[in-house]
Amino acid sequence: MLSIYNMEISEFIKTRKPFPPIPPDYKESAEWEESQYFNAWIKKYPESKHEEIIERLKYIRSYALLFPDYDGEQWYPSQDAINYYDNRGKRIDSCGLSKKEFLEFDILQDSLKDLGLSPTATFEFIAFLWHELSKWLYRGTIERIEERVNRLVKRIDERSTDKMVVDFKIVSKHFKFVNQQFIKSIIALFVSSKLESGDQIEIIYPAKREIDYILVRTILQYLPISHKKQKKGSFTQAERNLGLCVLWLTGELNHKKEDDPTDFCTKDNNATFDKLMRDYKDMPLPIISPLF
């Protein structure tokens, strides 16, 4: 099996919609438009809450500004930040994050301090990302069988020399076929017959480590990190600690209740972080938005 990545990427990730190219003149007015809309929206909340809301949403707003909405004719600043806040309590509850655990997580708080990041805004950004990514991980996405077969045919046409294997599993029994002509004939029969089964659906899921990478890499790439210590290699120790702490906080880093996070979220576990970053380093980061 050949791949342009260090790891074979799941069909789920490959089918995420690519973001359309943004016209150069969009950025000139984007921040102003977003600010105008945000200032009008925030008035629905008591003025005494405004400063707190602005602090909570500042990282989400910066991220969402990079990926505007498109109505087919014009580009508009994304409303992801305000949509998140309007449903903030439900979203945090549904994705299982604990603000108390976050604030009491000393290793995580130390890493934020070293990186010059706001704890309040960082928690909200993590919650914003994890709410959507946890849905990807546990709910997957629906795809028609015909669409999957068409993508398979396209892949075969593009890389006709790749070896194909079909493995049918019935309970614990496997029936494997490696005859290339036979496999192609099965696919050709499906394509030409227009079977009703083509309208049937399947749920496809991403791999857990793909989601781990997307979560951590998006945080490290899009937060306004400042380095107090000289950076050696691709990531500082504070960045590694932050990434590992986020995986601990979301439950993605396997550990028992009584385990000490010092063993999992510091340099003692750099190998886990480094391997994750290395395995998926060439995978383009998908957009984290309900629209994509």
Tab-separated table of C-alpha atoms in Angstrom, residues 111-235:
chain	number	residue	atom	x	y	z
A	111	SER	CA	3.236	25.492	29.935
A	112	LEU	CA	0.718	28.245	29.165
A	113	LYS	CA	2.759	30.683	31.231
A	114	ASP	CA	5.954	29.689	29.423
A	115	LEU	CA	4.232	30.160	26.057
A	116	GLY	CA	2.617	33.483	26.931
A	117	LEU	CA	-0.933	32.189	26.483
A	118	SER	CA	-4.126	33.219	28.258
A	119	PRO	CA	-5.538	30.314	30.327
A	120	THR	CA	-9.101	31.568	29.860
A	121	ALA	CA	-8.899	31.957	26.076
A	122	THR	CA	-6.925	28.725	25.685
A	123	PHE	CA	-9.545	26.671	27.528
A	124	GLU	CA	-12.288	28.062	25.287
A	125	PHE	CA	-10.235	27.338	22.164
A	126	ILE	CA	-9.632	23.753	23.289
A	127	ALA	CA	-13.349	23.339	24.043
A	128	PHE	CA	-14.263	24.820	20.643
A	129	LEU	CA	-11.969	22.368	18.851
A	130	TRP	CA	-12.695	19.311	20.960
A	131	HIS	CA	-16.466	19.675	20.733
A	132	GLU	CA	-16.257	19.295	16.965
A	133	LEU	CA	-13.388	16.776	16.845
A	134	SER	CA	-15.009	14.468	19.397
A	135	LYS	CA	-18.082	14.337	17.134
A	136	TRP	CA	-15.841	13.361	14.227
A	137	LEU	CA	-14.220	10.652	16.337
A	138	TYR	CA	-17.288	9.096	17.948
A	139	ARG	CA	-20.060	9.821	15.428
A	140	GLY	CA	-18.147	9.688	12.142
A	141	THR	CA	-19.856	10.828	8.977
A	142	ILE	CA	-22.388	9.235	6.651
A	143	GLU	CA	-21.391	8.347	3.107
A	144	ARG	CA	-23.333	6.644	0.319
A	145	ILE	CA	-21.801	3.356	-0.818
A	146	GLU	CA	-21.856	4.532	-4.437
A	147	GLU	CA	-19.718	7.527	-3.471
A	148	ARG	CA	-17.206	5.280	-1.755
A	149	VAL	CA	-17.003	2.994	-4.786
A	150	ASN	CA	-16.545	5.965	-7.125
A	151	ARG	CA	-13.636	7.180	-5.001
A	152	LEU	CA	-12.187	3.682	-5.112
A	153	VAL	CA	-12.429	3.613	-8.909
A	154	LYS	CA	-10.729	7.005	-9.114
A	155	ARG	CA	-7.929	5.771	-6.857
A	156	ILE	CA	-7.441	2.679	-9.034
A	157	ASP	CA	-7.341	4.796	-12.200
A	158	GLU	CA	-4.760	7.140	-10.674
A	159	ARG	CA	-2.548	4.372	-9.280
A	160	SER	CA	-3.227	1.345	-11.429
A	161	THR	CA	-0.059	-0.481	-10.394
A	162	ASP	CA	-0.921	-0.570	-6.695
A	163	LYS	CA	-1.701	-4.063	-5.428
A	164	MET	CA	-5.289	-4.622	-4.253
A	165	VAL	CA	-6.522	-7.020	-1.585
A	166	VAL	CA	-10.158	-7.685	-0.672
A	167	ASP	CA	-10.789	-9.229	2.734
A	168	PHE	CA	-14.305	-10.329	3.695
A	169	LYS	CA	-14.681	-11.038	7.391
A	170	ILE	CA	-17.573	-13.162	8.689
A	171	VAL	CA	-17.386	-13.293	12.495
A	172	SER	CA	-13.798	-14.513	12.964
A	173	LYS	CA	-13.379	-16.061	9.519
A	174	HIS	CA	-11.533	-14.194	6.760
A	175	PHE	CA	-11.958	-14.711	3.031
A	176	LYS	CA	-9.147	-12.916	1.272
A	177	PHE	CA	-8.849	-12.322	-2.477
A	178	VAL	CA	-5.675	-11.093	-4.152
A	179	ASN	CA	-6.433	-11.822	-7.820
A	180	GLN	CA	-6.344	-8.356	-9.370
A	181	GLN	CA	-8.594	-9.159	-12.328
A	182	PHE	CA	-11.232	-10.704	-10.084
A	183	ILE	CA	-11.264	-7.717	-7.740
A	184	LYS	CA	-11.549	-5.259	-10.641
A	185	SER	CA	-14.387	-7.297	-12.161
A	186	ILE	CA	-16.380	-7.084	-8.905
A	187	ILE	CA	-15.962	-3.311	-8.842
A	188	ALA	CA	-16.810	-2.998	-12.551
A	189	LEU	CA	-19.961	-5.099	-12.052
A	190	PHE	CA	-21.145	-2.794	-9.276
A	191	VAL	CA	-20.449	0.357	-11.282
A	192	SER	CA	-22.224	-0.888	-14.430
A	193	SER	CA	-25.238	-2.479	-12.735
A	194	LYS	CA	-26.562	0.595	-10.890
A	195	LEU	CA	-27.621	-1.585	-7.978
A	196	GLU	CA	-30.044	-0.163	-5.432
A	197	SER	CA	-27.452	-0.936	-2.780
A	198	GLY	CA	-25.508	2.062	-4.073
A	199	ASP	CA	-27.967	4.279	-2.223
A	200	GLN	CA	-27.255	2.492	1.038
A	201	ILE	CA	-25.034	4.276	3.515
A	202	GLU	CA	-22.106	3.511	5.742
A	203	ILE	CA	-20.587	5.487	8.592
A	204	ILE	CA	-16.882	6.167	8.216
A	205	TYR	CA	-14.649	7.230	11.089
A	206	PRO	CA	-11.250	8.860	11.483
A	207	ALA	CA	-8.456	7.115	13.352
A	208	LYS	CA	-8.028	8.150	16.987
A	209	ARG	CA	-4.433	9.266	16.440
A	210	GLU	CA	-5.479	11.411	13.480
A	211	ILE	CA	-7.825	13.324	15.771
A	212	ASP	CA	-5.105	13.568	18.424
A	213	TYR	CA	-2.743	15.070	15.861
A	214	ILE	CA	-5.314	17.518	14.476
A	215	LEU	CA	-6.248	18.690	17.980
A	216	VAL	CA	-2.695	19.240	19.199
A	217	ARG	CA	-1.265	20.559	15.934
A	218	THR	CA	-4.104	23.054	15.453
A	219	ILE	CA	-3.535	24.400	18.964
A	220	LEU	CA	0.213	24.746	18.469
A	221	GLN	CA	-0.099	26.245	14.988
A	222	TYR	CA	-2.878	28.758	15.522
A	223	LEU	CA	-2.455	30.030	19.086
A	224	PRO	CA	-0.248	33.162	19.433
A	225	ILE	CA	2.633	31.362	21.115
A	226	SER	CA	5.667	33.316	22.254
A	227	HIS	CA	8.855	31.501	23.191
A	228	LYS	CA	10.618	32.629	26.354
A	229	LYS	CA	13.293	29.994	25.913
A	230	GLN	CA	15.357	29.364	22.797
A	231	LYS	CA	13.600	26.883	20.556
A	232	LYS	CA	15.548	23.693	19.840
A	233	GLY	CA	14.061	21.490	17.167
A	234	SER	CA	10.468	21.708	15.934
A	235	PHE	CA	8.877	22.154	19.371
